[in-house]
Amino acid sequence: DQQVKQNSPSLSVQEGRISILNCDYTNSMFDYFLWYKKYPAEGPTFLISISSIKDKNEDGRFTVFLNKSAKHLSLHIVPSQPGDSAVYFCAASDTGANNLFFGTGTRLTVIP
Amino acid sequence: KAGVTQTPRYLIKTRGQQVTLSCSPISGHRSVSWYQQTPGQGLQFLFEYFSETQRNKGNFPGRFSGRQFSNSRSEMNVSTLELGDSALYLCASSLVAGGWYNEQFFGPGTRLTVL
């Protein structure tokens, strides 16, 4: 049973526009959330994280929003650049960091 | 600074065999976590080692085991291989325990194919 879901397997965005990647989770015990980016033939790269005590965290062009009541988080990339084209995974951790659950990923393509 | 290295990069085994994968973390990093990536299940956490001790474990059968050496290098072992064990196995290192609470760096992975 997938506890973290990314319902859009792919997303295409024009360069310079905003990319919004979405993620839903089912376990209310999750209290820490992360986004990773993965290029082909490479391991994932950590992008940004957010704790459940916050509803927004920003790092440069990347902002993660958390809506605990909806069990939903999103990653905004503004402005999108061709180098952002990759697969993006969201992940969630339960209290005590006993396990880390990943979504199935969204492939972002930024069109020049 | 050298990144996380994993050996071998590719491996082919047959059902019933066992396999050992190796991960060398970034110098100074003491935590190593292992992950399995398959097309059907996506990325799944296997276990984390810190200071030669398994700190936590994901939902995998006992056929999956690991260890960490005093130099923080880690090995992962899968015994009695099944076809479903075919996957990309990733390891990640971080400075301290609780890998993903602190930034963790991933290696390129070992692609295991079980025939």
mmCIF file of C-alpha atoms in Angstrom:
data_model
loop_
_atom_site.group_PDB
_atom_site.id
_atom_site.type_symbol
_atom_site.label_atom_id
_atom_site.label_comp_id
_atom_site.label_asym_id
_atom_site.label_seq_id
_atom_site.Cartn_x
_atom_site.Cartn_y
_atom_site.Cartn_z
ATOM 1 C CA ASP A 1 0.000 0.000 0.000
ATOM 2 C CA GLN A 2 1.574 3.238 -1.175
ATOM 3 C CA GLN A 3 1.683 5.682 1.715
ATOM 4 C CA VAL A 4 3.186 8.450 -0.377
ATOM 5 C CA LYS A 5 1.690 9.127 -3.781
ATOM 6 C CA GLN A 6 2.702 11.238 -6.708
ATOM 7 C CA ASN A 7 -0.241 10.979 -9.044
ATOM 8 C CA SER A 8 1.332 12.769 -11.992
ATOM 9 C CA PRO A 9 3.995 10.608 -13.591
ATOM 10 C CA SER A 10 5.108 13.435 -15.849
ATOM 11 C CA LEU A 11 4.935 17.209 -16.217
ATOM 12 C CA SER A 12 6.083 19.528 -19.003
ATOM 13 C CA VAL A 13 6.672 23.227 -18.406
ATOM 14 C CA GLN A 14 8.056 26.063 -20.488
ATOM 15 C CA GLU A 15 11.370 27.551 -19.404
ATOM 16 C CA GLY A 16 10.829 30.528 -17.112
ATOM 17 C CA ARG A 17 7.402 29.400 -15.956
ATOM 18 C CA ILE A 18 6.482 27.827 -12.630
ATOM 19 C CA SER A 19 6.663 24.066 -12.113
ATOM 20 C CA ILE A 20 4.372 22.622 -9.463
ATOM 21 C CA LEU A 21 4.902 19.038 -8.396
ATOM 22 C CA ASN A 22 2.390 17.462 -6.071
ATOM 23 C CA CYS A 23 2.545 14.735 -3.464
ATOM 24 C CA ASP A 24 -0.100 13.195 -1.194
ATOM 25 C CA TYR A 25 0.362 11.016 1.839
ATOM 26 C CA THR A 26 -1.938 8.882 3.931
ATOM 27 C CA ASN A 27 -0.161 8.455 7.264
ATOM 28 C CA SER A 28 -0.897 11.215 9.760
ATOM 29 C CA MET A 29 2.187 10.148 11.747
ATOM 30 C CA PHE A 30 4.507 11.477 9.066
ATOM 31 C CA ASP A 31 6.257 14.538 10.411
ATOM 32 C CA TYR A 32 9.129 15.196 8.045
ATOM 33 C CA PHE A 33 9.008 15.534 4.293
ATOM 34 C CA LEU A 34 11.684 15.743 1.631
ATOM 35 C CA TRP A 35 12.062 16.263 -2.084
ATOM 36 C CA TYR A 36 14.797 14.635 -4.141
ATOM 37 C CA LYS A 37 15.815 15.124 -7.740
ATOM 38 C CA LYS A 38 17.206 12.294 -9.808
ATOM 39 C CA TYR A 39 19.025 12.412 -13.127
ATOM 40 C CA PRO A 40 19.440 9.238 -15.223
ATOM 41 C CA ALA A 41 22.296 6.982 -14.098
ATOM 42 C CA GLU A 42 22.814 9.016 -10.922
ATOM 43 C CA GLY A 43 21.597 8.652 -7.366
ATOM 44 C CA PRO A 44 18.932 11.029 -6.029
ATOM 45 C CA THR A 45 20.021 14.456 -4.859
ATOM 46 C CA PHE A 46 18.432 16.091 -1.847
ATOM 47 C CA LEU A 47 16.571 19.280 -2.762
ATOM 48 C CA ILE A 48 14.580 20.604 0.145
ATOM 49 C CA SER A 49 12.778 19.403 3.248
ATOM 50 C CA ILE A 50 10.053 20.561 5.583
ATOM 51 C CA SER A 51 9.042 19.661 9.092
ATOM 52 C CA SER A 52 5.397 19.251 10.022
ATOM 53 C CA ILE A 53 5.626 22.268 12.327
ATOM 54 C CA LYS A 54 5.987 24.469 9.252
ATOM 55 C CA ASP A 55 3.773 25.014 6.252
ATOM 56 C CA LYS A 56 6.382 26.506 3.928
ATOM 57 C CA ASN A 57 10.092 26.261 3.368
ATOM 58 C CA GLU A 58 12.008 28.139 0.721
ATOM 59 C CA ASP A 59 15.461 27.670 -0.757
ATOM 60 C CA GLY A 60 16.283 29.801 -3.750
ATOM 61 C CA ARG A 61 14.067 28.832 -6.659
ATOM 62 C CA PHE A 62 12.555 25.932 -4.706
ATOM 63 C CA THR A 63 9.668 26.231 -2.269
ATOM 64 C CA VAL A 64 7.876 23.390 -0.554
ATOM 65 C CA PHE A 65 4.384 23.868 0.821
ATOM 66 C CA LEU A 66 2.781 21.539 3.350
ATOM 67 C CA ASN A 67 -0.938 21.266 3.977
ATOM 68 C CA LYS A 68 -1.288 18.913 6.914
ATOM 69 C CA SER A 69 -5.069 18.877 6.982
ATOM 70 C CA ALA A 70 -5.140 17.772 3.346
ATOM 71 C CA LYS A 71 -2.078 15.535 3.767
ATOM 72 C CA HIS A 72 -0.620 17.213 0.719
ATOM 73 C CA LEU A 73 2.666 18.814 -0.145
ATOM 74 C CA SER A 74 3.883 20.520 -3.245
ATOM 75 C CA LEU A 75 7.182 21.654 -4.680
ATOM 76 C CA HIS A 76 7.268 24.918 -6.617
ATOM 77 C CA ILE A 77 10.171 25.718 -8.911
ATOM 78 C CA VAL A 78 10.311 29.319 -10.074
ATOM 79 C CA PRO A 79 11.558 30.075 -12.641
ATOM 80 C CA SER A 80 11.950 26.654 -14.226
ATOM 81 C CA GLN A 81 15.169 25.994 -16.106
ATOM 82 C CA PRO A 82 16.067 23.273 -18.620
ATOM 83 C CA GLY A 83 18.572 21.872 -16.102
ATOM 84 C CA ASP A 84 15.655 21.160 -13.775
ATOM 85 C CA SER A 85 14.509 18.387 -16.121
ATOM 86 C CA ALA A 86 14.726 15.247 -13.982
ATOM 87 C CA VAL A 87 12.599 12.859 -11.960
ATOM 88 C CA TYR A 88 11.425 14.329 -8.659
ATOM 89 C CA PHE A 89 10.619 12.147 -5.664
ATOM 90 C CA CYS A 90 8.840 13.224 -2.537
ATOM 91 C CA ALA A 91 9.460 11.271 0.646
ATOM 92 C CA ALA A 92 8.024 11.205 4.136
ATOM 93 C CA SER A 93 9.333 10.009 7.456
ATOM 94 C CA ASP A 94 7.433 8.805 10.474
ATOM 95 C CA THR A 95 8.041 10.079 13.992
ATOM 96 C CA GLY A 96 11.344 8.734 15.244
ATOM 97 C CA ALA A 97 12.756 8.381 11.723
ATOM 98 C CA ASN A 98 12.192 4.662 11.679
ATOM 99 C CA ASN A 99 11.428 4.498 7.996
ATOM 100 C CA LEU A 100 11.407 6.701 4.918
ATOM 101 C CA PHE A 101 8.639 6.300 2.361
ATOM 102 C CA PHE A 102 8.980 7.527 -1.201
ATOM 103 C CA GLY A 103 6.520 8.451 -3.886
ATOM 104 C CA THR A 104 6.868 6.914 -7.324
ATOM 105 C CA GLY A 105 8.271 10.082 -8.851
ATOM 106 C CA THR A 106 7.258 12.749 -11.363
ATOM 107 C CA ARG A 107 9.332 13.290 -14.476
ATOM 108 C CA LEU A 108 9.670 17.035 -15.093
ATOM 109 C CA THR A 109 10.596 18.266 -18.539
ATOM 110 C CA VAL A 110 11.404 21.955 -18.902
ATOM 111 C CA ILE A 111 11.101 23.011 -22.511
ATOM 112 C CA PRO A 112 13.552 25.717 -23.638
ATOM 113 C CA LYS B 1 35.880 15.576 -1.946
ATOM 114 C CA ALA B 2 35.090 12.139 -3.349
ATOM 115 C CA GLY B 3 31.437 11.184 -3.422
ATOM 116 C CA VAL B 4 29.719 7.996 -2.359
ATOM 117 C CA THR B 5 31.021 5.019 -4.287
ATOM 118 C CA GLN B 6 29.287 1.729 -4.840
ATOM 119 C CA THR B 7 30.727 -1.481 -6.201
ATOM 120 C CA PRO B 8 30.054 -3.260 -8.365
ATOM 121 C CA ARG B 9 27.948 -1.057 -10.618
ATOM 122 C CA TYR B 10 26.305 -3.981 -12.369
ATOM 123 C CA LEU B 11 25.761 -7.553 -11.265
ATOM 124 C CA ILE B 12 23.973 -10.570 -12.709
ATOM 125 C CA LYS B 13 23.062 -13.474 -10.462
ATOM 126 C CA THR B 14 20.737 -16.461 -10.626
ATOM 127 C CA ARG B 15 17.904 -17.386 -8.308
ATOM 128 C CA GLY B 16 19.011 -18.950 -5.063
ATOM 129 C CA GLN B 17 22.441 -17.352 -5.061
ATOM 130 C CA GLN B 18 23.541 -14.720 -2.615
ATOM 131 C CA VAL B 19 25.091 -11.340 -3.335
ATOM 132 C CA THR B 20 27.136 -8.748 -1.471
ATOM 133 C CA LEU B 21 27.140 -5.100 -2.446
ATOM 134 C CA SER B 22 29.596 -2.537 -1.141
ATOM 135 C CA CYS B 23 29.281 1.149 -0.336
ATOM 136 C CA SER B 24 32.017 3.586 0.623
ATOM 137 C CA PRO B 25 30.620 6.782 2.152
ATOM 138 C CA ILE B 26 31.980 10.275 1.816
ATOM 139 C CA SER B 27 35.025 10.720 4.000
ATOM 140 C CA GLY B 28 33.962 11.671 7.510
ATOM 141 C CA HIS B 29 30.399 10.451 7.087
ATOM 142 C CA ARG B 30 29.407 7.857 9.649
ATOM 143 C CA SER B 31 25.876 7.003 8.571
ATOM 144 C CA VAL B 32 25.114 4.760 5.611
ATOM 145 C CA SER B 33 21.595 3.999 4.460
ATOM 146 C CA TRP B 34 20.550 1.502 1.817
ATOM 147 C CA TYR B 35 17.600 1.767 -0.568
ATOM 148 C CA GLN B 36 16.024 -0.451 -3.207
ATOM 149 C CA GLN B 37 14.519 1.005 -6.366
ATOM 150 C CA THR B 38 12.248 -1.088 -8.575
ATOM 151 C CA PRO B 39 9.808 -0.065 -11.298
ATOM 152 C CA GLY B 40 6.881 -1.533 -9.370
ATOM 153 C CA GLN B 41 7.589 -0.389 -5.810
ATOM 154 C CA GLY B 42 9.696 2.680 -6.443
ATOM 155 C CA LEU B 43 12.295 3.676 -3.876
ATOM 156 C CA GLN B 44 12.169 1.827 -0.574
ATOM 157 C CA PHE B 45 14.295 2.226 2.520
ATOM 158 C CA LEU B 46 16.172 -0.910 3.533
ATOM 159 C CA PHE B 47 18.236 -0.002 6.596
ATOM 160 C CA GLU B 48 20.603 2.515 8.131
ATOM 161 C CA TYR B 49 23.919 1.854 9.805
ATOM 162 C CA PHE B 50 25.695 4.231 12.126
ATOM 163 C CA SER B 51 28.875 3.493 14.044
ATOM 164 C CA GLU B 52 28.757 -0.153 12.987
ATOM 165 C CA THR B 53 25.238 -0.609 14.378
ATOM 166 C CA GLN B 54 22.000 -1.031 12.502
ATOM 167 C CA ARG B 55 19.935 1.920 13.563
ATOM 168 C CA ASN B 56 16.661 1.151 11.847
ATOM 169 C CA LYS B 57 15.214 -1.114 9.209
ATOM 170 C CA GLY B 58 12.522 -0.916 6.577
ATOM 171 C CA ASN B 59 9.966 -3.584 5.726
ATOM 172 C CA PHE B 60 12.160 -6.176 4.085
ATOM 173 C CA PRO B 61 12.573 -9.873 4.846
ATOM 174 C CA GLY B 62 15.511 -11.223 6.793
ATOM 175 C CA ARG B 63 17.217 -12.257 3.548
ATOM 176 C CA PHE B 64 18.345 -8.648 3.358
ATOM 177 C CA SER B 65 21.101 -7.838 5.801
ATOM 178 C CA GLY B 66 23.980 -5.486 6.128
ATOM 179 C CA ARG B 67 26.910 -4.449 8.181
ATOM 180 C CA GLN B 68 29.202 -1.509 8.661
ATOM 181 C CA PHE B 69 32.901 -1.535 9.314
ATOM 182 C CA SER B 70 34.958 0.694 11.557
ATOM 183 C CA ASN B 71 35.936 2.856 8.572
ATOM 184 C CA SER B 72 32.194 3.415 7.897
ATOM 185 C CA ARG B 73 32.209 1.357 4.715
ATOM 186 C CA SER B 74 29.090 -0.742 4.488
ATOM 187 C CA GLU B 75 28.078 -3.948 2.807
ATOM 188 C CA MET B 76 24.634 -5.215 2.005
ATOM 189 C CA ASN B 77 23.926 -8.899 1.570
ATOM 190 C CA VAL B 78 20.946 -10.582 -0.035
ATOM 191 C CA SER B 79 20.687 -14.327 0.410
ATOM 192 C CA THR B 80 18.599 -16.806 -1.569
ATOM 193 C CA LEU B 81 17.984 -14.362 -4.376
ATOM 194 C CA GLU B 82 14.539 -14.140 -5.947
ATOM 195 C CA LEU B 83 13.573 -12.695 -9.306
ATOM 196 C CA GLY B 84 11.866 -9.819 -7.512
ATOM 197 C CA ASP B 85 15.173 -8.748 -5.993
ATOM 198 C CA SER B 86 16.203 -7.377 -9.374
ATOM 199 C CA ALA B 87 16.560 -3.688 -8.682
ATOM 200 C CA LEU B 88 18.830 -0.698 -8.404
ATOM 201 C CA TYR B 89 20.363 -0.669 -4.935
ATOM 202 C CA LEU B 90 21.368 2.762 -3.719
ATOM 203 C CA CYS B 91 23.338 3.725 -0.701
ATOM 204 C CA ALA B 92 23.505 7.149 0.850
ATOM 205 C CA SER B 93 25.822 8.628 3.428
ATOM 206 C CA SER B 94 25.438 11.431 5.916
ATOM 207 C CA LEU B 95 27.525 12.895 8.691
ATOM 208 C CA VAL B 96 25.383 11.730 11.555
ATOM 209 C CA ALA B 97 22.620 9.262 12.296
ATOM 210 C CA GLY B 98 19.077 9.833 11.123
ATOM 211 C CA GLY B 99 20.320 10.137 7.578
ATOM 212 C CA TRP B 100 17.450 11.919 6.018
ATOM 213 C CA TYR B 101 17.089 14.464 8.830
ATOM 214 C CA ASN B 102 20.536 15.525 7.863
ATOM 215 C CA GLU B 103 21.442 15.935 4.237
ATOM 216 C CA GLN B 104 22.344 12.598 2.751
ATOM 217 C CA PHE B 105 24.330 12.019 -0.412
ATOM 218 C CA PHE B 106 23.542 9.131 -2.707
ATOM 219 C CA GLY B 107 25.857 6.934 -4.693
ATOM 220 C CA PRO B 108 25.160 5.954 -8.306
ATOM 221 C CA GLY B 109 23.748 2.576 -7.328
ATOM 222 C CA THR B 110 24.370 -1.074 -8.104
ATOM 223 C CA ARG B 111 22.103 -2.577 -10.749
ATOM 224 C CA LEU B 112 21.339 -6.175 -9.714
ATOM 225 C CA THR B 113 19.690 -8.513 -12.195
ATOM 226 C CA VAL B 114 18.463 -11.897 -10.985
ATOM 227 C CA LEU B 115 17.870 -14.498 -13.689
#
